[in-house]
Amino acid sequence: MALLSIVLPAYNEEQNISNTARVLSGMLTENQIEYELVFISDGSRDGTFEEIRKEAERDPRIKGAEFSRNFGKEAGIFAGLAMASGDAVIVMDCDLQHPPGAIPEMWKKWKEGAEIVEGIKKSRGKESLGHKLSAGLFYKIMSRLIKMDMNASSDFKLLDRKVVDVLLGLPERNTFFRALTFWSGFRTETVSYEVQERQYGESKWSFFSLMKYAVANATSFSTLPLQLVTVMGMISILFSIILAVQTLVKYLMGTAVEGFTTVILLILIIGGFLMLSLGIIGHYIARIYEEVKGRPKYIISKVTDNVQGSVLGAWKR
């Protein structure tokens, strides 16, 4: 019988672990789906991993690991994929904002031949105005940068084992899971869902963390920001040509005056373009620096007792 693995990255989700395990276990058992739940605590500062350990002791189909520090959601997803042993793997949020009710439909589409089943949001659910605006800006930026429609996309998706193996085989350290599944090119189906309200806790994403996440993922997946440097250079040259022609015409007409204001504006415009260009190039150099060092995406400091095989940096207590 086919096995379904569900990967659940968690950061300071102590209150949600038990409820999530109970809801998912009940739903999967009811639908007669053989399963395992893989929780990854991303360097949580609360009792998230202790709750994971308790659930693993209660049910051998639940296992988990904890990072030595906070490595980010991308690292949590890839650690979960590495630990998952299922024929198909679903990645979803630990807070159940990705509805468990959509899983049977995903599973059905996979059994019918789909290699990736993409969860598509019908709406973003109930959010504060600030969070909704920042999330909207984030997805617009990402869609433009990577040339894919990311507005309705999410990390909620099912992957066939062959897709998981392809993603785990990628040598890059800076990954963007959501876009890499598009890039992989496997047969894809979609499932629509409504974003659910959190049972416990609050979202860990702020405006600044979303923007930082957008910049990091854009520079790790797309070269478009580098092309913007060329565009800004062309705009700067165009401004220079127009002002040069204007200055020459005034000189020949004998109406030339000291252009102090023009000089200041030129310095500010060109200086702004230069600093922005250096910043963009700097982000790419940082990505290259991180890739060249070859450090692992994450370090696991603890695993539950039922984790089999070797796990990077893992130890048990």
PDB file of C-alpha atoms in Angstrom:
ATOM      1  CA  MET A   1       0.000   0.000   0.000  1.00  0.00           C
ATOM      2  CA  ALA A   2       1.312   3.479  -0.928  1.00  0.00           C
ATOM      3  CA  LEU A   3       2.620   5.633   1.901  1.00  0.00           C
ATOM      4  CA  LEU A   4       1.921   9.357   2.219  1.00  0.00           C
ATOM      5  CA  SER A   5       4.392  11.531   4.129  1.00  0.00           C
ATOM      6  CA  ILE A   6       3.304  14.950   5.402  1.00  0.00           C
ATOM      7  CA  VAL A   7       6.100  17.428   6.122  1.00  0.00           C
ATOM      8  CA  LEU A   8       5.255  20.116   8.686  1.00  0.00           C
ATOM      9  CA  PRO A   9       7.877  22.835   9.323  1.00  0.00           C
ATOM     10  CA  ALA A  10       7.254  24.518  12.677  1.00  0.00           C
ATOM     11  CA  TYR A  11       8.685  27.588  14.379  1.00  0.00           C
ATOM     12  CA  ASN A  12       7.457  28.332  17.909  1.00  0.00           C
ATOM     13  CA  GLU A  13       4.298  26.265  17.337  1.00  0.00           C
ATOM     14  CA  GLU A  14       4.141  24.545  20.729  1.00  0.00           C
ATOM     15  CA  GLN A  15       0.384  25.117  20.964  1.00  0.00           C
ATOM     16  CA  ASN A  16      -0.365  23.661  17.528  1.00  0.00           C
ATOM     17  CA  ILE A  17       1.617  20.388  17.469  1.00  0.00           C
ATOM     18  CA  SER A  18      -0.809  18.176  19.406  1.00  0.00           C
ATOM     19  CA  ASN A  19      -3.902  19.535  17.653  1.00  0.00           C
ATOM     20  CA  THR A  20      -2.305  19.239  14.206  1.00  0.00           C
ATOM     21  CA  ALA A  21      -1.202  15.652  14.843  1.00  0.00           C
ATOM     22  CA  ARG A  22      -4.673  14.705  16.101  1.00  0.00           C
ATOM     23  CA  VAL A  23      -6.566  16.346  13.221  1.00  0.00           C
ATOM     24  CA  LEU A  24      -4.315  14.939  10.493  1.00  0.00           C
ATOM     25  CA  SER A  25      -4.170  11.454  11.992  1.00  0.00           C
ATOM     26  CA  GLY A  26      -7.966  11.315  12.281  1.00  0.00           C
ATOM     27  CA  MET A  27      -8.559  12.568   8.749  1.00  0.00           C
ATOM     28  CA  LEU A  28      -5.991  10.223   7.155  1.00  0.00           C
ATOM     29  CA  THR A  29      -7.240   7.198   9.099  1.00  0.00           C
ATOM     30  CA  GLU A  30     -10.819   8.003   8.110  1.00  0.00           C
ATOM     31  CA  ASN A  31      -9.810   8.105   4.438  1.00  0.00           C
ATOM     32  CA  GLN A  32      -7.781   4.886   4.766  1.00  0.00           C
ATOM     33  CA  ILE A  33      -4.512   6.556   3.733  1.00  0.00           C
ATOM     34  CA  GLU A  34      -1.299   5.003   5.078  1.00  0.00           C
ATOM     35  CA  TYR A  35       0.740   7.900   6.421  1.00  0.00           C
ATOM     36  CA  GLU A  36       3.582   9.355   8.433  1.00  0.00           C
ATOM     37  CA  LEU A  37       3.848  12.878   9.868  1.00  0.00           C
ATOM     38  CA  VAL A  38       7.274  14.564   9.797  1.00  0.00           C
ATOM     39  CA  PHE A  39       7.561  17.618  12.059  1.00  0.00           C
ATOM     40  CA  ILE A  40      10.635  19.876  11.764  1.00  0.00           C
ATOM     41  CA  SER A  41      11.213  22.368  14.578  1.00  0.00           C
ATOM     42  CA  ASP A  42      13.156  25.258  13.041  1.00  0.00           C
ATOM     43  CA  GLY A  43      15.200  26.220  16.100  1.00  0.00           C
ATOM     44  CA  SER A  44      12.054  27.007  18.106  1.00  0.00           C
ATOM     45  CA  ARG A  45      12.528  28.839  21.422  1.00  0.00           C
ATOM     46  CA  ASP A  46       9.467  27.309  23.068  1.00  0.00           C
ATOM     47  CA  GLY A  47       8.548  23.678  23.734  1.00  0.00           C
ATOM     48  CA  THR A  48       7.786  22.779  20.108  1.00  0.00           C
ATOM     49  CA  PHE A  49      10.209  19.862  19.922  1.00  0.00           C
ATOM     50  CA  GLU A  50       9.120  18.474  23.283  1.00  0.00           C
ATOM     51  CA  GLU A  51       5.562  18.372  21.966  1.00  0.00           C
ATOM     52  CA  ILE A  52       6.802  16.627  18.816  1.00  0.00           C
ATOM     53  CA  ARG A  53       8.635  14.089  20.966  1.00  0.00           C
ATOM     54  CA  LYS A  54       5.481  13.406  23.001  1.00  0.00           C
ATOM     55  CA  GLU A  55       3.449  12.814  19.848  1.00  0.00           C
ATOM     56  CA  ALA A  56       6.157  10.496  18.459  1.00  0.00           C
ATOM     57  CA  GLU A  57       6.075   8.431  21.655  1.00  0.00           C
ATOM     58  CA  ARG A  58       2.287   8.190  21.389  1.00  0.00           C
ATOM     59  CA  ASP A  59       2.203   7.278  17.699  1.00  0.00           C
ATOM     60  CA  PRO A  60       5.163   5.650  15.827  1.00  0.00           C
ATOM     61  CA  ARG A  61       3.851   7.139  12.574  1.00  0.00           C
ATOM     62  CA  ILE A  62       4.867  10.573  13.866  1.00  0.00           C
ATOM     63  CA  LYS A  63       8.526  11.585  13.853  1.00  0.00           C
ATOM     64  CA  GLY A  64      10.482  14.794  13.974  1.00  0.00           C
ATOM     65  CA  ALA A  65      13.713  16.710  14.322  1.00  0.00           C
ATOM     66  CA  GLU A  66      14.944  19.996  15.708  1.00  0.00           C
ATOM     67  CA  PHE A  67      17.484  22.345  14.173  1.00  0.00           C
ATOM     68  CA  SER A  68      20.410  23.631  16.201  1.00  0.00           C
ATOM     69  CA  ARG A  69      19.172  27.172  15.422  1.00  0.00           C
ATOM     70  CA  ASN A  70      16.667  28.938  13.189  1.00  0.00           C
ATOM     71  CA  PHE A  71      17.634  28.159   9.577  1.00  0.00           C
ATOM     72  CA  GLY A  72      14.376  29.320   7.962  1.00  0.00           C
ATOM     73  CA  LYS A  73      11.320  27.709   6.422  1.00  0.00           C
ATOM     74  CA  GLU A  74      13.111  26.616   3.241  1.00  0.00           C
ATOM     75  CA  ALA A  75      15.587  24.600   5.294  1.00  0.00           C
ATOM     76  CA  GLY A  76      12.726  23.119   7.314  1.00  0.00           C
ATOM     77  CA  ILE A  77      10.967  21.974   4.145  1.00  0.00           C
ATOM     78  CA  PHE A  78      14.064  20.335   2.691  1.00  0.00           C
ATOM     79  CA  ALA A  79      14.934  18.637   5.988  1.00  0.00           C
ATOM     80  CA  GLY A  80      11.413  17.208   6.060  1.00  0.00           C
ATOM     81  CA  LEU A  81      11.710  16.013   2.458  1.00  0.00           C
ATOM     82  CA  ALA A  82      14.997  14.285   3.336  1.00  0.00           C
ATOM     83  CA  MET A  83      13.419  12.526   6.317  1.00  0.00           C
ATOM     84  CA  ALA A  84      10.205  11.553   4.522  1.00  0.00           C
ATOM     85  CA  SER A  85      10.000   7.977   3.240  1.00  0.00           C
ATOM     86  CA  GLY A  86       6.599   8.121   1.520  1.00  0.00           C
ATOM     87  CA  ASP A  87       5.768   7.378  -2.116  1.00  0.00           C
ATOM     88  CA  ALA A  88       4.227  10.856  -2.146  1.00  0.00           C
ATOM     89  CA  VAL A  89       5.013  13.811   0.109  1.00  0.00           C
ATOM     90  CA  ILE A  90       2.782  16.722   1.081  1.00  0.00           C
ATOM     91  CA  VAL A  91       4.259  19.936   2.471  1.00  0.00           C
ATOM     92  CA  MET A  92       1.895  22.041   4.560  1.00  0.00           C
ATOM     93  CA  ASP A  93       1.875  24.597   7.381  1.00  0.00           C
ATOM     94  CA  CYS A  94       1.857  23.309  10.932  1.00  0.00           C
ATOM     95  CA  ASP A  95      -0.892  25.735  11.974  1.00  0.00           C
ATOM     96  CA  LEU A  96      -3.462  24.044   9.670  1.00  0.00           C
ATOM     97  CA  GLN A  97      -4.112  27.201   7.662  1.00  0.00           C
ATOM     98  CA  HIS A  98      -3.580  24.782   4.804  1.00  0.00           C
ATOM     99  CA  PRO A  99      -6.799  22.760   5.205  1.00  0.00           C
ATOM    100  CA  PRO A 100      -6.439  18.998   5.857  1.00  0.00           C
ATOM    101  CA  GLY A 101      -9.717  18.521   3.963  1.00  0.00           C
ATOM    102  CA  ALA A 102      -7.877  19.127   0.672  1.00  0.00           C
ATOM    103  CA  ILE A 103      -5.484  16.199   1.223  1.00  0.00           C
ATOM    104  CA  PRO A 104      -7.818  13.394   0.018  1.00  0.00           C
ATOM    105  CA  GLU A 105      -8.358  15.240  -3.274  1.00  0.00           C
ATOM    106  CA  MET A 106      -4.592  15.722  -3.676  1.00  0.00           C
ATOM    107  CA  TRP A 107      -4.048  12.040  -2.937  1.00  0.00           C
ATOM    108  CA  LYS A 108      -6.670  11.059  -5.512  1.00  0.00           C
ATOM    109  CA  LYS A 109      -5.077  13.228  -8.225  1.00  0.00           C
ATOM    110  CA  TRP A 110      -1.676  11.696  -7.442  1.00  0.00           C
ATOM    111  CA  LYS A 111      -3.071   8.166  -7.765  1.00  0.00           C
ATOM    112  CA  GLU A 112      -4.540   9.200 -11.130  1.00  0.00           C
ATOM    113  CA  GLY A 113      -1.059  10.105 -12.388  1.00  0.00           C
ATOM    114  CA  ALA A 114      -0.275  13.665 -11.276  1.00  0.00           C
ATOM    115  CA  GLU A 115       3.360  14.102 -10.203  1.00  0.00           C
ATOM    116  CA  ILE A 116       2.810  17.479  -8.526  1.00  0.00           C
ATOM    117  CA  VAL A 117      -0.490  18.609  -7.052  1.00  0.00           C
ATOM    118  CA  GLU A 118      -0.416  22.344  -6.422  1.00  0.00           C
ATOM    119  CA  GLY A 119      -2.586  23.930  -3.745  1.00  0.00           C
ATOM    120  CA  ILE A 120      -4.098  27.156  -5.134  1.00  0.00           C
ATOM    121  CA  LYS A 121      -5.625  29.723  -2.765  1.00  0.00           C
ATOM    122  CA  LYS A 122      -9.146  30.910  -3.479  1.00  0.00           C
ATOM    123  CA  SER A 123      -8.620  33.717  -0.951  1.00  0.00           C
ATOM    124  CA  ARG A 124      -6.197  34.639   1.818  1.00  0.00           C
ATOM    125  CA  GLY A 125      -8.770  34.234   4.580  1.00  0.00           C
ATOM    126  CA  LYS A 126      -9.070  36.641   7.504  1.00  0.00           C
ATOM    127  CA  GLU A 127      -5.905  38.733   7.885  1.00  0.00           C
ATOM    128  CA  SER A 128      -5.041  42.180   9.134  1.00  0.00           C
ATOM    129  CA  LEU A 129      -4.935  44.900   6.473  1.00  0.00           C
ATOM    130  CA  GLY A 130      -1.192  45.399   6.992  1.00  0.00           C
ATOM    131  CA  HIS A 131      -0.387  41.706   6.609  1.00  0.00           C
ATOM    132  CA  LYS A 132      -2.641  41.370   3.560  1.00  0.00           C
ATOM    133  CA  LEU A 133      -0.994  44.364   1.852  1.00  0.00           C
ATOM    134  CA  SER A 134       2.550  43.184   2.647  1.00  0.00           C
ATOM    135  CA  ALA A 135       1.759  39.640   1.467  1.00  0.00           C
ATOM    136  CA  GLY A 136       0.182  41.045  -1.718  1.00  0.00           C
ATOM    137  CA  LEU A 137       3.262  43.181  -2.410  1.00  0.00           C
ATOM    138  CA  PHE A 138       5.524  40.183  -1.747  1.00  0.00           C
ATOM    139  CA  TYR A 139       3.716  37.986  -4.292  1.00  0.00           C
ATOM    140  CA  LYS A 140       3.610  40.738  -6.922  1.00  0.00           C
ATOM    141  CA  ILE A 141       7.361  41.281  -6.595  1.00  0.00           C
ATOM    142  CA  MET A 142       8.086  37.558  -6.738  1.00  0.00           C
ATOM    143  CA  SER A 143       5.794  37.003  -9.747  1.00  0.00           C
ATOM    144  CA  ARG A 144       7.558  39.755 -11.696  1.00  0.00           C
ATOM    145  CA  LEU A 145      11.043  38.621 -10.723  1.00  0.00           C
ATOM    146  CA  ILE A 146      10.740  34.908 -11.430  1.00  0.00           C
ATOM    147  CA  LYS A 147       8.156  35.245 -14.251  1.00  0.00           C
ATOM    148  CA  MET A 148       5.661  32.883 -12.608  1.00  0.00           C
ATOM    149  CA  ASP A 149       2.253  33.641 -11.115  1.00  0.00           C
ATOM    150  CA  MET A 150       2.940  33.339  -7.387  1.00  0.00           C
ATOM    151  CA  ASN A 151      -0.126  35.263  -6.191  1.00  0.00           C
ATOM    152  CA  ALA A 152      -2.309  32.228  -5.531  1.00  0.00           C
ATOM    153  CA  SER A 153       0.509  29.732  -5.075  1.00  0.00           C
ATOM    154  CA  SER A 154       1.678  28.371  -1.726  1.00  0.00           C
ATOM    155  CA  ASP A 155       3.984  25.799  -0.161  1.00  0.00           C
ATOM    156  CA  PHE A 156       0.948  23.522   0.197  1.00  0.00           C
ATOM    157  CA  LYS A 157       1.544  20.867  -2.429  1.00  0.00           C
ATOM    158  CA  LEU A 158       1.935  17.152  -3.022  1.00  0.00           C
ATOM    159  CA  LEU A 159       5.081  15.798  -4.683  1.00  0.00           C
ATOM    160  CA  ASP A 160       5.678  12.378  -6.175  1.00  0.00           C
ATOM    161  CA  ARG A 161       8.765  10.548  -4.875  1.00  0.00           C
ATOM    162  CA  LYS A 162      10.613  11.181  -8.157  1.00  0.00           C
ATOM    163  CA  VAL A 163      10.063  14.952  -7.747  1.00  0.00           C
ATOM    164  CA  VAL A 164      11.291  14.821  -4.143  1.00  0.00           C
ATOM    165  CA  ASP A 165      14.438  12.977  -5.255  1.00  0.00           C
ATOM    166  CA  VAL A 166      15.079  15.599  -7.963  1.00  0.00           C
ATOM    167  CA  LEU A 167      14.763  18.480  -5.473  1.00  0.00           C
ATOM    168  CA  LEU A 168      16.967  16.762  -2.890  1.00  0.00           C
ATOM    169  CA  GLY A 169      19.586  16.131  -5.582  1.00  0.00           C
ATOM    170  CA  LEU A 170      19.990  19.835  -6.401  1.00  0.00           C
ATOM    171  CA  PRO A 171      23.434  21.010  -5.206  1.00  0.00           C
ATOM    172  CA  GLU A 172      22.410  24.601  -4.453  1.00  0.00           C
ATOM    173  CA  ARG A 173      22.186  25.845  -0.844  1.00  0.00           C
ATOM    174  CA  ASN A 174      19.870  28.810  -1.413  1.00  0.00           C
ATOM    175  CA  THR A 175      16.590  27.269  -2.494  1.00  0.00           C
ATOM    176  CA  PHE A 176      13.085  28.540  -3.221  1.00  0.00           C
ATOM    177  CA  PHE A 177      10.833  25.497  -2.846  1.00  0.00           C
ATOM    178  CA  ARG A 178       7.688  27.094  -4.254  1.00  0.00           C
ATOM    179  CA  ALA A 179       9.375  28.123  -7.504  1.00  0.00           C
ATOM    180  CA  LEU A 180      11.543  25.003  -7.862  1.00  0.00           C
ATOM    181  CA  THR A 181       8.469  22.812  -8.175  1.00  0.00           C
ATOM    182  CA  PHE A 182       7.374  24.967 -11.143  1.00  0.00           C
ATOM    183  CA  TRP A 183      10.882  24.801 -12.574  1.00  0.00           C
ATOM    184  CA  SER A 184      11.088  20.994 -12.332  1.00  0.00           C
ATOM    185  CA  GLY A 185       8.469  20.679 -15.072  1.00  0.00           C
ATOM    186  CA  PHE A 186       6.676  17.517 -13.948  1.00  0.00           C
ATOM    187  CA  ARG A 187       3.009  16.875 -14.699  1.00  0.00           C
ATOM    188  CA  THR A 188       1.044  19.218 -12.453  1.00  0.00           C
ATOM    189  CA  GLU A 189      -2.583  19.299 -11.303  1.00  0.00           C
ATOM    190  CA  THR A 190      -4.197  21.859  -9.001  1.00  0.00           C
ATOM    191  CA  VAL A 191      -6.514  21.808  -6.013  1.00  0.00           C
ATOM    192  CA  SER A 192      -8.264  24.977  -4.796  1.00  0.00           C
ATOM    193  CA  TYR A 193      -8.621  25.696  -1.097  1.00  0.00           C
ATOM    194  CA  GLU A 194      -9.687  28.384   1.348  1.00  0.00           C
ATOM    195  CA  VAL A 195      -7.048  29.560   3.808  1.00  0.00           C
ATOM    196  CA  GLN A 196      -8.171  28.577   7.309  1.00  0.00           C
ATOM    197  CA  GLU A 197      -7.870  30.607  10.492  1.00  0.00           C
ATOM    198  CA  ARG A 198      -5.211  29.675  13.007  1.00  0.00           C
ATOM    199  CA  GLN A 199      -6.398  27.718  16.025  1.00  0.00           C
ATOM    200  CA  TYR A 200      -3.536  28.957  18.207  1.00  0.00           C
ATOM    201  CA  GLY A 201      -0.765  31.557  18.053  1.00  0.00           C
ATOM    202  CA  GLU A 202      -0.058  34.261  15.499  1.00  0.00           C
ATOM    203  CA  SER A 203       1.665  34.413  12.132  1.00  0.00           C
ATOM    204  CA  LYS A 204       5.466  34.705  12.366  1.00  0.00           C
ATOM    205  CA  TRP A 205       5.651  36.699   9.112  1.00  0.00           C
ATOM    206  CA  SER A 206       5.975  40.484   9.335  1.00  0.00           C
ATOM    207  CA  PHE A 207       6.269  43.007   6.495  1.00  0.00           C
ATOM    208  CA  PHE A 208      10.055  43.165   6.849  1.00  0.00           C
ATOM    209  CA  SER A 209      10.498  39.381   7.075  1.00  0.00           C
ATOM    210  CA  LEU A 210       8.384  38.956   3.922  1.00  0.00           C
ATOM    211  CA  MET A 211      10.456  41.555   2.049  1.00  0.00           C
ATOM    212  CA  LYS A 212      13.701  39.933   3.221  1.00  0.00           C
ATOM    213  CA  TYR A 213      12.339  36.551   2.137  1.00  0.00           C
ATOM    214  CA  ALA A 214      11.394  38.020  -1.267  1.00  0.00           C
ATOM    215  CA  VAL A 215      14.853  39.502  -1.881  1.00  0.00           C
ATOM    216  CA  ALA A 216      16.651  36.316  -0.790  1.00  0.00           C
ATOM    217  CA  ASN A 217      14.481  34.092  -2.978  1.00  0.00           C
ATOM    218  CA  ALA A 218      14.573  36.446  -5.966  1.00  0.00           C
ATOM    219  CA  THR A 219      18.369  36.577  -6.006  1.00  0.00           C
ATOM    220  CA  SER A 220      18.642  32.810  -5.499  1.00  0.00           C
ATOM    221  CA  PHE A 221      16.232  31.952  -8.329  1.00  0.00           C
ATOM    222  CA  SER A 222      16.239  34.793 -10.883  1.00  0.00           C
ATOM    223  CA  THR A 223      18.831  36.970 -12.642  1.00  0.00           C
ATOM    224  CA  LEU A 224      16.281  39.676 -13.484  1.00  0.00           C
ATOM    225  CA  PRO A 225      17.496  42.081 -10.750  1.00  0.00           C
ATOM    226  CA  LEU A 226      20.951  42.012 -12.368  1.00  0.00           C
ATOM    227  CA  GLN A 227      19.376  42.965 -15.682  1.00  0.00           C
ATOM    228  CA  LEU A 228      17.786  45.956 -13.936  1.00  0.00           C
ATOM    229  CA  VAL A 229      21.303  47.304 -13.363  1.00  0.00           C
ATOM    230  CA  THR A 230      21.743  47.493 -17.152  1.00  0.00           C
ATOM    231  CA  VAL A 231      18.344  49.199 -17.499  1.00  0.00           C
ATOM    232  CA  MET A 232      19.275  51.811 -14.891  1.00  0.00           C
ATOM    233  CA  GLY A 233      22.558  52.411 -16.703  1.00  0.00           C
ATOM    234  CA  MET A 234      20.700  53.017 -19.970  1.00  0.00           C
ATOM    235  CA  ILE A 235      18.291  55.446 -18.252  1.00  0.00           C
ATOM    236  CA  SER A 236      21.237  57.310 -16.752  1.00  0.00           C
ATOM    237  CA  ILE A 237      22.910  57.574 -20.183  1.00  0.00           C
ATOM    238  CA  LEU A 238      19.643  58.819 -21.725  1.00  0.00           C
ATOM    239  CA  PHE A 239      19.365  61.547 -19.068  1.00  0.00           C
ATOM    240  CA  SER A 240      22.973  62.526 -19.710  1.00  0.00           C
ATOM    241  CA  ILE A 241      22.441  62.806 -23.485  1.00  0.00           C
ATOM    242  CA  ILE A 242      19.300  64.950 -23.063  1.00  0.00           C
ATOM    243  CA  LEU A 243      21.035  67.295 -20.605  1.00  0.00           C
ATOM    244  CA  ALA A 244      24.161  67.459 -22.810  1.00  0.00           C
ATOM    245  CA  VAL A 245      22.062  68.494 -25.836  1.00  0.00           C
ATOM    246  CA  GLN A 246      20.188  71.055 -23.727  1.00  0.00           C
ATOM    247  CA  THR A 247      23.443  72.514 -22.404  1.00  0.00           C
ATOM    248  CA  LEU A 248      25.004  72.683 -25.889  1.00  0.00           C
ATOM    249  CA  VAL A 249      21.938  74.424 -27.360  1.00  0.00           C
ATOM    250  CA  LYS A 250      21.942  77.037 -24.583  1.00  0.00           C
ATOM    251  CA  TYR A 251      25.669  77.599 -25.049  1.00  0.00           C
ATOM    252  CA  LEU A 252      25.310  78.184 -28.801  1.00  0.00           C
ATOM    253  CA  MET A 253      22.367  80.547 -28.179  1.00  0.00           C
ATOM    254  CA  GLY A 254      24.401  82.487 -25.654  1.00  0.00           C
ATOM    255  CA  THR A 255      21.920  81.842 -22.846  1.00  0.00           C
ATOM    256  CA  ALA A 256      23.951  79.339 -20.858  1.00  0.00           C
ATOM    257  CA  VAL A 257      24.001  79.939 -17.106  1.00  0.00           C
ATOM    258  CA  GLU A 258      25.706  78.220 -14.257  1.00  0.00           C
ATOM    259  CA  GLY A 259      23.962  74.852 -13.881  1.00  0.00           C
ATOM    260  CA  PHE A 260      24.495  74.230 -10.171  1.00  0.00           C
ATOM    261  CA  THR A 261      21.008  72.748  -9.631  1.00  0.00           C
ATOM    262  CA  THR A 262      21.346  70.546 -12.705  1.00  0.00           C
ATOM    263  CA  VAL A 263      24.714  69.253 -11.537  1.00  0.00           C
ATOM    264  CA  ILE A 264      23.356  68.437  -8.068  1.00  0.00           C
ATOM    265  CA  LEU A 265      20.343  66.609  -9.540  1.00  0.00           C
ATOM    266  CA  LEU A 266      22.602  64.644 -11.893  1.00  0.00           C
ATOM    267  CA  ILE A 267      24.870  63.627  -9.035  1.00  0.00           C
ATOM    268  CA  LEU A 268      21.902  62.518  -6.918  1.00  0.00           C
ATOM    269  CA  ILE A 269      20.264  60.542  -9.754  1.00  0.00           C
ATOM    270  CA  ILE A 270      23.444  58.846 -10.937  1.00  0.00           C
ATOM    271  CA  GLY A 271      24.593  58.291  -7.347  1.00  0.00           C
ATOM    272  CA  GLY A 272      21.256  56.691  -6.466  1.00  0.00           C
ATOM    273  CA  PHE A 273      21.439  54.379  -9.481  1.00  0.00           C
ATOM    274  CA  LEU A 274      25.011  53.422  -8.621  1.00  0.00           C
ATOM    275  CA  MET A 275      24.229  52.613  -4.981  1.00  0.00           C
ATOM    276  CA  LEU A 276      21.149  50.592  -5.937  1.00  0.00           C
ATOM    277  CA  SER A 277      23.158  48.735  -8.586  1.00  0.00           C
ATOM    278  CA  LEU A 278      25.916  47.961  -6.092  1.00  0.00           C
ATOM    279  CA  GLY A 279      23.302  46.709  -3.630  1.00  0.00           C
ATOM    280  CA  ILE A 280      21.812  44.324  -6.216  1.00  0.00           C
ATOM    281  CA  ILE A 281      25.229  43.075  -7.262  1.00  0.00           C
ATOM    282  CA  GLY A 282      26.117  42.695  -3.580  1.00  0.00           C
ATOM    283  CA  HIS A 283      23.154  40.370  -3.010  1.00  0.00           C
ATOM    284  CA  TYR A 284      24.308  38.131  -5.843  1.00  0.00           C
ATOM    285  CA  ILE A 285      27.880  38.135  -4.577  1.00  0.00           C
ATOM    286  CA  ALA A 286      26.521  37.119  -1.156  1.00  0.00           C
ATOM    287  CA  ARG A 287      24.626  34.225  -2.765  1.00  0.00           C
ATOM    288  CA  ILE A 288      27.802  33.140  -4.603  1.00  0.00           C
ATOM    289  CA  TYR A 289      29.794  33.414  -1.348  1.00  0.00           C
ATOM    290  CA  GLU A 290      27.288  31.217   0.483  1.00  0.00           C
ATOM    291  CA  GLU A 291      27.244  28.621  -2.300  1.00  0.00           C
ATOM    292  CA  VAL A 292      31.056  28.482  -2.556  1.00  0.00           C
ATOM    293  CA  LYS A 293      31.436  27.865   1.189  1.00  0.00           C
ATOM    294  CA  GLY A 294      29.347  24.743   0.749  1.00  0.00           C
ATOM    295  CA  ARG A 295      27.836  24.775   4.226  1.00  0.00           C
ATOM    296  CA  PRO A 296      24.756  22.554   4.732  1.00  0.00           C
ATOM    297  CA  LYS A 297      21.258  24.022   4.491  1.00  0.00           C
ATOM    298  CA  TYR A 298      20.610  23.080   8.119  1.00  0.00           C
ATOM    299  CA  ILE A 299      22.028  21.285  11.145  1.00  0.00           C
ATOM    300  CA  ILE A 300      19.841  18.893  13.113  1.00  0.00           C
ATOM    301  CA  SER A 301      20.573  18.803  16.825  1.00  0.00           C
ATOM    302  CA  LYS A 302      17.836  16.417  18.015  1.00  0.00           C
ATOM    303  CA  VAL A 303      15.611  13.749  16.519  1.00  0.00           C
ATOM    304  CA  THR A 304      12.818  11.633  17.930  1.00  0.00           C
ATOM    305  CA  ASP A 305      13.709   8.076  18.908  1.00  0.00           C
ATOM    306  CA  ASN A 306      11.880   6.513  15.951  1.00  0.00           C
ATOM    307  CA  VAL A 307      13.984   8.261  13.275  1.00  0.00           C
ATOM    308  CA  GLN A 308      15.906   5.657  11.299  1.00  0.00           C
ATOM    309  CA  GLY A 309      19.174   6.032   9.385  1.00  0.00           C
ATOM    310  CA  SER A 310      21.758   8.799   9.460  1.00  0.00           C
ATOM    311  CA  VAL A 311      20.603  12.383   9.860  1.00  0.00           C
ATOM    312  CA  LEU A 312      22.961  15.324   9.374  1.00  0.00           C
ATOM    313  CA  GLY A 313      24.324  16.452  12.734  1.00  0.00           C
ATOM    314  CA  ALA A 314      21.648  14.468  14.599  1.00  0.00           C
ATOM    315  CA  TRP A 315      21.922  13.194  18.114  1.00  0.00           C
ATOM    316  CA  LYS A 316      19.433  11.815  20.598  1.00  0.00           C
ATOM    317  CA  ARG A 317      18.800  12.733  24.198  1.00  0.00           C
TER     318      ARG A 317
END
